[in-house]
Amino acid sequence: MEKITEKLLLEKGSPTTNKLEEIKTLNLSRLGLNTKDLPLRLLSRLQSLQRLDLSGNRLQEFIRNVELTALRYLDLSDNQMEDVTTLESLSGLEELKMDDNLYITVSDNYKLMVLLPNLRIYNSKDVSTTANHLRYVYSENLQTRITALWEKSFSLPDPITAQEMSALEAKFVSTARQQVKYGPNSVSDFTKWRVGIMAKEYLRSLTEEKDEVESEESADVKENHEVSTPTKRKRSILVMDADVNITPRKKLCADFPSPLVEGSPCKSSPRLKLRPVEETHSVRMSPRKRDQPPATPTRGQKRAETPARGSKTRQTKEDRAQEVATPGRSKRAVLVMETKVNLIPRRVGTPGRSSKTLQSKEDEAQVKQKEAGRKKAVRAAEMQRDADMTQQPVHLNPLHVLQCHSKQDSSEDFSTQLWACAFQPLPDCTGSGGGSRLVATCGGDSLCVIDCEAGMVMKKYKVPGEEFFSLAWSTVLMSRTGGASSSAQHCSILAAGGKRGLVKLIHPRNNVAYGEFRASRKALSVLRFNQQQANFLYTGSYDNKIVMWDIGGVDSQYNYKVVQLLVLEVSATPLHICPPPSSPKTHLLTGCEDGLYCFNTQLGTNNTTKRSKEMEITFPIYKKEDKDNDYHTVDGLSFLTDDIVASKNYMHASIYLWSWSRTKAQRPDKKSREVCAVLLAELQWTNTEIPYLALNTCPGRAYIVCGDDKGRLWTYHVNNLQKERFQTGKPIAPTEVLEWPTPVRKGLGEVEGPSINSVAMDPELQYLVALSDKNMVMVWKTAAASS
């Protein structure tokens, strides 16, 4: 057995360094180590450590209270582990190996899944679904039984003293461990352990709750009704013709037989030729309202032109994307920008000099010092460049127009409505390859994955009889069999859903549509993944529900398991779902047909798995409502920063910017649960009666973009706005309005500006993609990247 010293750790660690704080991988396997041989002082310095191998030793427990915040992989196989609770401090751990530990039981396995909140891979198997079931569903059942036991046999002492509470806690916990039964006998040890912890937490919550109630009562008395809250709107009963739409609705197609998912990569798609005149460039201008409807549009008017999702029956014949040639051009160059576009290479870091050359002249320590200094300078330059990029507005030029969702591959199809698009997320640090050039789009019965630079459809998936309304990207773990250290890898997946109420799960890189599950008996309106829990998926549907699912990961055979975790009940169709970046595990914002609501989504609490709104967020425009005008439909919602939210109300010619933290900090009205949004600014937008023209944000470049019903894109550079007229009380004009580039179709002439249903931007705003209600995908590129 070797003694663990700083020198040994540096020898066994990688990359090669002279500082423990820089080690990322450490192999201490087969050294005959006992727990007492692991020095807490030295190991605590490994703050960059991501992978640790302690296999083949004689450890009976892990080091207590050691904080290795960066650790993601730990191998404790072939040891003598008995007490798994000592691993509790490793909260960031994602993969753990405990094979060949004779004293580890099934209950111990379950304890680990609860103690380690991010554990996904256990003994080379994906256990995320089982783990989340234990953390939330199983715990919820235990909580119900613990609560029932308390209400039946216990109560808080009056007055509350430390001595009485100590005695009460001991008695309550002991009774709960004996009487609360749930699950099979094989995990009774785990159940008793979990009940003991939850009983203590429940008793603590009761005392804290009592303190809060007392403080609230005293505050209410002190305020003496000085705090006013907005009154709930009064609904008027209108007598109107049966064929008049009062609220915008997405009309659904008739159901078709359930088909199989088909996927085929497509190398090109019909493209439109952009008119070679100056107007094809992005035009910097102040917004002009041409042929506008009245300033306050009437909701009671019949709007035949309003886009309805799926207003026409879809063809069931399989199609594939095609190229349409233009005379005098090759098929590859169908879409042509007549004005010259100069491309410049991306900036890359200057490679450092070879360390082999330097080592012949300089000491190794000096080499490392210089290399560290160079990396630091590069990082500082990159940070400065990013800061400069955020400060400067961008200029976008049209690059491609594609028809890739056509029915029966028809170049005459200008009726298929496209509804959602999203860029593939940048890969995790453990992943590989780029992703910001790839965007997924959906509309009709197909999904497409498009390379924005090339203007090529790389993948296409068809589901005859379906009509897709929403999609979302995420990154999940794919586990592999065998004992290799790379037993799990990150992979990007797509979830998509629509008219049939089914969620399709797709792994585009491998061209596999690997699964589906029924999320609702009605159509799905919106899908969204949780940015912090990548395997948590929210689905919103036309039965006025939002459901949170755990889709887990996949193995090499694409086996997966889906578990329902939570149901949120709303009063109308949800249109947008936004987990706040600062609290994605505990809160959820949803824009609906009848308002904007906030929900508590924290799992494992005393709340039930079915929940109603925590608060409704109201806006000043609501005060202008009357029997003919209802502004409650929130058809645009996105976070610009961790705190600033951009939202848009149907029929309101402005976009609101408001503070999430300051709005949430308000006390909701006790009856209506309403709070008024704390506004920061109001952005001028178009005046239209067309619903579902969604906005989007690019936090990295401080940009907001929203299309209108004439094919234009209204862009707002918020950093620039902050310098000028934030909080002046007047709507702020857009930074730039990008005019519809007026593409030309052979034999059909110019294509008029359609309604822009959805927009998406990559994190660096190199590309902007806009989807129309006339089967056109428009790709824009920043002038800095294309000039």
CSV table of C-alpha atoms in Angstrom, one decimal, residues 267-583:
chain,number,residue,atom,x,y,z
A,267,LYS,CA,-29.6,16.4,-49.6
A,268,SER,CA,-31.5,19.4,-51.1
A,269,SER,CA,-34.9,21.0,-51.2
A,270,PRO,CA,-36.8,23.4,-53.5
A,271,ARG,CA,-35.4,26.8,-53.1
A,272,LEU,CA,-36.7,30.2,-54.2
A,273,LYS,CA,-34.7,32.8,-56.0
A,274,LEU,CA,-34.3,36.1,-54.2
A,275,ARG,CA,-35.1,39.2,-56.3
A,276,PRO,CA,-31.7,40.9,-57.1
A,277,VAL,CA,-32.6,44.4,-56.0
A,278,GLU,CA,-31.5,46.5,-53.1
A,279,GLU,CA,-34.6,45.6,-51.1
A,280,THR,CA,-33.3,42.1,-50.7
A,281,HIS,CA,-30.8,43.4,-48.2
A,282,SER,CA,-31.8,44.0,-44.6
A,283,VAL,CA,-33.0,47.6,-44.5
A,284,ARG,CA,-32.3,49.7,-41.5
A,285,MET,CA,-35.4,51.8,-40.9
A,286,SER,CA,-38.0,52.9,-38.5
A,287,PRO,CA,-41.1,50.8,-38.6
A,288,ARG,CA,-43.7,51.8,-41.2
A,289,LYS,CA,-47.3,50.6,-40.8
A,290,ARG,CA,-48.8,50.2,-44.2
A,291,ASP,CA,-52.6,49.4,-44.6
A,292,GLN,CA,-53.0,48.9,-40.9
A,293,PRO,CA,-56.2,47.9,-39.3
A,294,PRO,CA,-57.7,50.2,-36.6
A,295,ALA,CA,-55.5,50.9,-33.6
A,296,THR,CA,-57.8,48.8,-31.4
A,297,PRO,CA,-58.8,45.7,-33.5
A,298,THR,CA,-62.1,44.1,-32.8
A,299,ARG,CA,-62.1,40.6,-31.5
A,300,GLY,CA,-65.6,40.0,-32.7
A,301,GLN,CA,-64.8,40.4,-36.3
A,302,LYS,CA,-64.5,37.3,-38.4
A,303,ARG,CA,-61.0,36.8,-39.7
A,304,ALA,CA,-60.9,34.4,-42.6
A,305,GLU,CA,-57.2,35.0,-43.2
A,306,THR,CA,-56.1,34.0,-39.7
A,307,PRO,CA,-53.8,31.0,-40.0
A,308,ALA,CA,-55.3,27.8,-38.5
A,309,ARG,CA,-53.0,24.9,-37.7
A,310,GLY,CA,-54.0,22.1,-40.1
A,311,SER,CA,-56.8,23.8,-41.8
A,312,LYS,CA,-56.4,21.5,-44.8
A,313,THR,CA,-56.3,17.6,-44.9
A,314,ARG,CA,-52.7,16.3,-45.1
A,315,GLN,CA,-51.6,13.9,-47.8
A,316,THR,CA,-50.4,10.5,-46.5
A,317,LYS,CA,-48.1,9.7,-49.4
A,318,GLU,CA,-44.4,9.7,-48.4
A,319,ASP,CA,-42.5,12.5,-49.9
A,320,ARG,CA,-38.9,13.5,-50.1
A,321,ALA,CA,-37.2,16.9,-50.5
A,322,GLN,CA,-36.2,17.8,-54.0
A,323,GLU,CA,-34.2,20.4,-55.9
A,324,VAL,CA,-35.8,22.6,-58.5
A,325,ALA,CA,-33.4,23.9,-61.2
A,326,THR,CA,-33.3,27.5,-62.4
A,327,PRO,CA,-32.2,28.0,-66.1
A,328,GLY,CA,-28.6,28.8,-66.4
A,329,ARG,CA,-27.8,27.5,-62.9
A,330,SER,CA,-26.7,24.1,-61.6
A,331,LYS,CA,-29.1,22.3,-59.2
A,332,ARG,CA,-26.8,23.0,-56.3
A,333,ALA,CA,-27.2,26.8,-56.9
A,334,VAL,CA,-30.9,27.1,-57.2
A,335,LEU,CA,-31.2,29.8,-54.6
A,336,VAL,CA,-28.9,32.6,-55.7
A,337,MET,CA,-28.1,36.0,-54.2
A,338,GLU,CA,-27.4,38.2,-57.2
A,339,THR,CA,-25.6,40.6,-55.0
A,340,LYS,CA,-22.2,39.5,-54.1
A,341,VAL,CA,-21.6,37.8,-50.8
A,342,ASN,CA,-18.1,37.6,-49.6
A,343,LEU,CA,-17.3,34.9,-47.0
A,344,ILE,CA,-14.5,35.3,-44.5
A,345,PRO,CA,-13.0,32.5,-42.4
A,346,ARG,CA,-14.0,32.2,-38.7
A,347,ARG,CA,-11.6,33.6,-36.2
A,348,VAL,CA,-9.6,30.9,-34.5
A,349,GLY,CA,-7.1,31.1,-31.8
A,350,THR,CA,-3.5,31.4,-32.7
A,351,PRO,CA,-1.8,28.0,-32.1
A,352,GLY,CA,0.9,28.1,-29.5
A,353,ARG,CA,4.4,27.0,-30.2
A,354,SER,CA,5.2,23.3,-29.9
A,355,SER,CA,6.2,22.3,-26.4
A,356,LYS,CA,8.7,19.9,-27.8
A,357,THR,CA,10.7,22.7,-29.4
A,358,LEU,CA,10.5,24.8,-26.3
A,359,GLN,CA,11.6,22.0,-23.9
A,360,SER,CA,14.9,21.8,-25.6
A,361,LYS,CA,15.6,25.4,-24.6
A,362,GLU,CA,13.6,26.1,-21.5
A,363,ASP,CA,12.7,24.4,-18.3
A,364,GLU,CA,9.5,22.5,-18.3
A,365,ALA,CA,8.0,24.6,-15.5
A,366,GLN,CA,8.6,27.7,-17.7
A,367,VAL,CA,6.9,26.1,-20.6
A,368,LYS,CA,3.8,25.4,-18.5
A,369,GLN,CA,3.8,28.9,-17.1
A,370,LYS,CA,4.0,30.4,-20.6
A,371,GLU,CA,1.3,28.0,-21.9
A,372,ALA,CA,-0.9,28.9,-18.9
A,373,GLY,CA,-0.3,32.6,-19.6
A,374,ARG,CA,-1.1,32.1,-23.3
A,375,LYS,CA,-4.4,30.3,-22.5
A,376,LYS,CA,-5.3,33.0,-20.0
A,377,ALA,CA,-4.7,35.7,-22.6
A,378,VAL,CA,-6.8,33.8,-25.2
A,379,ARG,CA,-9.6,33.4,-22.7
A,380,ALA,CA,-9.4,37.1,-21.8
A,381,ALA,CA,-9.5,38.0,-25.5
A,382,GLU,CA,-12.4,35.8,-26.1
A,383,MET,CA,-14.3,37.3,-23.2
A,384,GLN,CA,-13.6,40.8,-24.5
A,385,ARG,CA,-14.7,39.8,-27.9
A,386,ASP,CA,-17.9,38.3,-26.6
A,387,ALA,CA,-18.5,41.5,-24.6
A,388,ASP,CA,-17.8,43.6,-27.7
A,389,MET,CA,-20.2,41.5,-29.7
A,390,THR,CA,-22.9,41.9,-27.1
A,391,GLN,CA,-22.5,45.7,-27.2
A,392,GLN,CA,-22.8,46.0,-31.0
A,393,PRO,CA,-26.0,45.4,-33.0
A,394,VAL,CA,-25.8,42.9,-35.9
A,395,HIS,CA,-26.8,43.3,-39.5
A,396,LEU,CA,-28.5,40.3,-41.1
A,397,ASN,CA,-28.7,39.4,-44.8
A,398,PRO,CA,-31.0,36.8,-46.4
A,399,LEU,CA,-29.1,33.6,-47.4
A,400,HIS,CA,-31.6,30.8,-48.3
A,401,VAL,CA,-35.3,30.2,-48.8
A,402,LEU,CA,-36.3,26.5,-48.7
A,403,GLN,CA,-39.5,24.6,-49.4
A,404,CYS,CA,-38.8,21.4,-47.5
A,405,HIS,CA,-42.2,20.5,-45.9
A,406,SER,CA,-44.2,20.3,-49.2
A,407,LYS,CA,-47.0,17.9,-49.6
A,408,GLN,CA,-46.1,15.2,-52.1
A,409,ASP,CA,-42.9,17.0,-52.9
A,410,SER,CA,-44.8,19.6,-54.8
A,411,SER,CA,-43.1,22.9,-55.7
A,412,GLU,CA,-46.5,24.5,-55.9
A,413,ASP,CA,-47.2,23.9,-52.2
A,414,PHE,CA,-47.5,27.4,-50.6
A,415,SER,CA,-50.1,26.3,-48.1
A,416,THR,CA,-48.4,24.0,-45.5
A,417,GLN,CA,-47.9,26.0,-42.3
A,418,LEU,CA,-44.6,25.8,-40.5
A,419,TRP,CA,-44.9,26.1,-36.7
A,420,ALA,CA,-41.7,25.6,-34.7
A,421,CYS,CA,-37.9,25.7,-35.2
A,422,ALA,CA,-34.9,25.3,-32.8
A,423,PHE,CA,-31.2,25.1,-33.2
A,424,GLN,CA,-29.4,22.0,-32.1
A,425,PRO,CA,-27.8,22.9,-28.7
A,426,LEU,CA,-24.0,23.2,-28.5
A,427,PRO,CA,-22.5,19.9,-27.3
A,428,ASP,CA,-21.7,19.2,-23.7
A,429,CYS,CA,-18.0,19.4,-22.7
A,430,THR,CA,-17.9,15.6,-23.0
A,431,GLY,CA,-19.5,15.6,-26.4
A,432,SER,CA,-17.9,16.2,-29.8
A,433,GLY,CA,-18.6,18.2,-32.9
A,434,GLY,CA,-20.4,21.4,-33.6
A,435,GLY,CA,-24.1,21.9,-33.7
A,436,SER,CA,-25.0,25.6,-34.0
A,437,ARG,CA,-25.4,25.4,-37.8
A,438,LEU,CA,-28.1,22.8,-37.6
A,439,VAL,CA,-31.7,23.8,-37.1
A,440,ALA,CA,-34.8,21.6,-36.8
A,441,THR,CA,-38.1,22.7,-38.3
A,442,CYS,CA,-41.6,21.2,-38.2
A,443,GLY,CA,-44.8,21.7,-40.1
A,444,GLY,CA,-47.3,19.5,-41.9
A,445,ASP,CA,-46.4,15.8,-41.5
A,446,SER,CA,-42.6,16.2,-41.4
A,447,LEU,CA,-39.6,17.3,-39.5
A,448,CYS,CA,-36.4,18.6,-41.1
A,449,VAL,CA,-32.9,19.1,-39.9
A,450,ILE,CA,-31.2,21.9,-42.0
A,451,ASP,CA,-27.6,23.0,-42.4
A,452,CYS,CA,-28.0,26.8,-42.3
A,453,GLU,CA,-24.7,27.5,-44.1
A,454,ALA,CA,-25.2,25.1,-47.0
A,455,GLY,CA,-29.0,25.5,-47.1
A,456,MET,CA,-29.3,21.7,-47.3
A,457,VAL,CA,-31.8,19.5,-45.6
A,458,MET,CA,-29.6,16.9,-43.9
A,459,LYS,CA,-32.4,14.8,-42.3
A,460,LYS,CA,-36.1,14.5,-42.9
A,461,TYR,CA,-38.7,12.5,-40.9
A,462,LYS,CA,-42.2,11.9,-42.1
A,463,VAL,CA,-45.2,10.7,-40.1
A,464,PRO,CA,-48.2,10.4,-42.5
A,465,GLY,CA,-51.4,11.6,-40.9
A,466,GLU,CA,-49.5,13.7,-38.3
A,467,GLU,CA,-49.4,17.5,-38.2
A,468,PHE,CA,-46.4,18.7,-36.1
A,469,PHE,CA,-47.0,21.8,-34.0
A,470,SER,CA,-43.9,21.8,-31.8
A,471,LEU,CA,-40.4,20.4,-31.3
A,472,ALA,CA,-37.5,20.6,-28.7
A,473,TRP,CA,-33.9,19.6,-28.5
A,474,SER,CA,-32.1,18.1,-25.6
A,475,THR,CA,-28.9,16.2,-24.7
A,476,VAL,CA,-29.3,12.9,-22.9
A,477,LEU,CA,-26.9,10.1,-21.9
A,478,MET,CA,-26.6,7.0,-24.1
A,479,SER,CA,-25.2,4.1,-22.0
A,480,ARG,CA,-23.1,1.3,-23.4
A,481,THR,CA,-22.5,-2.2,-22.2
A,482,GLY,CA,-19.1,-3.3,-21.1
A,483,GLY,CA,-16.6,-1.9,-18.5
A,484,ALA,CA,-15.0,0.8,-20.6
A,485,SER,CA,-14.5,4.1,-18.9
A,486,SER,CA,-16.5,5.8,-21.7
A,487,SER,CA,-19.6,3.7,-20.8
A,488,ALA,CA,-21.9,6.6,-21.4
A,489,GLN,CA,-21.9,9.4,-24.0
A,490,HIS,CA,-24.0,12.5,-24.6
A,491,CYS,CA,-26.3,12.5,-27.6
A,492,SER,CA,-28.6,15.2,-29.0
A,493,ILE,CA,-32.2,14.1,-29.4
A,494,LEU,CA,-35.3,15.7,-30.8
A,495,ALA,CA,-38.8,15.5,-29.3
A,496,ALA,CA,-41.7,16.5,-31.5
A,497,GLY,CA,-45.5,16.4,-31.3
A,498,GLY,CA,-48.7,17.7,-32.7
A,499,LYS,CA,-52.2,16.8,-33.7
A,500,ARG,CA,-52.2,13.1,-32.6
A,501,GLY,CA,-51.1,13.8,-29.1
A,502,LEU,CA,-48.0,11.6,-29.4
A,503,VAL,CA,-44.4,12.6,-28.7
A,504,LYS,CA,-41.8,11.3,-31.1
A,505,LEU,CA,-38.3,10.7,-29.9
A,506,ILE,CA,-35.6,11.0,-32.5
A,507,HIS,CA,-31.8,10.6,-32.6
A,508,PRO,CA,-31.0,12.6,-35.8
A,509,ARG,CA,-27.2,11.8,-35.9
A,510,ASN,CA,-27.9,8.1,-36.2
A,511,ASN,CA,-31.0,8.6,-38.3
A,512,VAL,CA,-33.2,6.8,-35.8
A,513,ALA,CA,-36.7,7.6,-34.6
A,514,TYR,CA,-36.3,5.4,-31.6
A,515,GLY,CA,-39.6,5.8,-29.7
A,516,GLU,CA,-42.9,7.5,-29.0
A,517,PHE,CA,-45.3,7.9,-26.1
A,518,ARG,CA,-48.8,9.3,-25.7
A,519,ALA,CA,-48.7,12.6,-23.9
A,520,SER,CA,-52.4,13.5,-24.4
A,521,ARG,CA,-55.6,12.3,-26.0
A,522,LYS,CA,-55.8,15.7,-27.7
A,523,ALA,CA,-53.3,17.6,-29.8
A,524,LEU,CA,-50.1,18.9,-28.4
A,525,SER,CA,-49.5,22.6,-28.6
A,526,VAL,CA,-46.0,23.0,-27.2
A,527,LEU,CA,-43.0,21.0,-26.0
A,528,ARG,CA,-40.1,22.2,-23.9
A,529,PHE,CA,-37.1,20.5,-22.1
A,530,ASN,CA,-35.9,21.6,-18.8
A,531,GLN,CA,-32.4,23.2,-19.3
A,532,GLN,CA,-31.1,21.9,-16.0
A,533,GLN,CA,-32.7,18.5,-16.0
A,534,ALA,CA,-32.1,17.5,-19.7
A,535,ASN,CA,-34.3,14.4,-19.5
A,536,PHE,CA,-37.3,16.3,-18.1
A,537,LEU,CA,-39.8,17.2,-20.9
A,538,TYR,CA,-42.9,19.4,-20.6
A,539,THR,CA,-45.8,18.9,-22.9
A,540,GLY,CA,-48.7,21.3,-23.3
A,541,SER,CA,-51.9,20.1,-24.9
A,542,TYR,CA,-55.4,21.1,-25.9
A,543,ASP,CA,-57.0,19.5,-22.9
A,544,ASN,CA,-55.6,22.4,-20.9
A,545,LYS,CA,-52.8,20.5,-19.2
A,546,ILE,CA,-49.1,20.7,-18.9
A,547,VAL,CA,-47.4,17.4,-18.0
A,548,MET,CA,-43.8,16.9,-16.9
A,549,TRP,CA,-42.2,13.7,-18.1
A,550,ASP,CA,-38.9,12.0,-17.3
A,551,ILE,CA,-37.8,10.4,-20.6
A,552,GLY,CA,-34.6,9.1,-19.1
A,553,GLY,CA,-31.7,8.2,-21.4
A,554,VAL,CA,-31.2,5.4,-23.9
A,555,ASP,CA,-28.9,2.4,-24.2
A,556,SER,CA,-27.0,1.2,-27.2
A,557,GLN,CA,-30.2,-0.7,-28.3
A,558,TYR,CA,-32.3,2.4,-27.9
A,559,ASN,CA,-34.3,1.0,-25.0
A,560,TYR,CA,-35.8,3.8,-22.9
A,561,LYS,CA,-38.5,4.4,-20.3
A,562,VAL,CA,-40.9,7.3,-19.8
A,563,VAL,CA,-42.4,8.3,-16.4
A,564,GLN,CA,-45.0,11.0,-15.7
A,565,LEU,CA,-43.9,13.2,-12.9
A,566,LEU,CA,-46.3,16.1,-12.6
A,567,VAL,CA,-49.5,17.5,-14.1
A,568,LEU,CA,-50.2,21.2,-14.1
A,569,GLU,CA,-53.8,22.2,-14.7
A,570,VAL,CA,-54.4,25.4,-16.7
A,571,SER,CA,-57.7,27.0,-17.8
A,572,ALA,CA,-56.9,27.3,-21.5
A,573,THR,CA,-54.6,26.0,-24.2
A,574,PRO,CA,-50.9,26.5,-23.3
A,575,LEU,CA,-48.9,28.2,-26.1
A,576,HIS,CA,-45.5,28.7,-24.6
A,577,ILE,CA,-43.5,27.1,-21.7
A,578,CYS,CA,-40.5,28.8,-20.1
A,579,PRO,CA,-38.6,27.4,-17.1
A,580,PRO,CA,-36.9,30.4,-15.5
A,581,PRO,CA,-33.1,30.1,-16.0
A,582,SER,CA,-32.5,31.1,-12.3
A,583,SER,CA,-35.0,28.4,-11.0
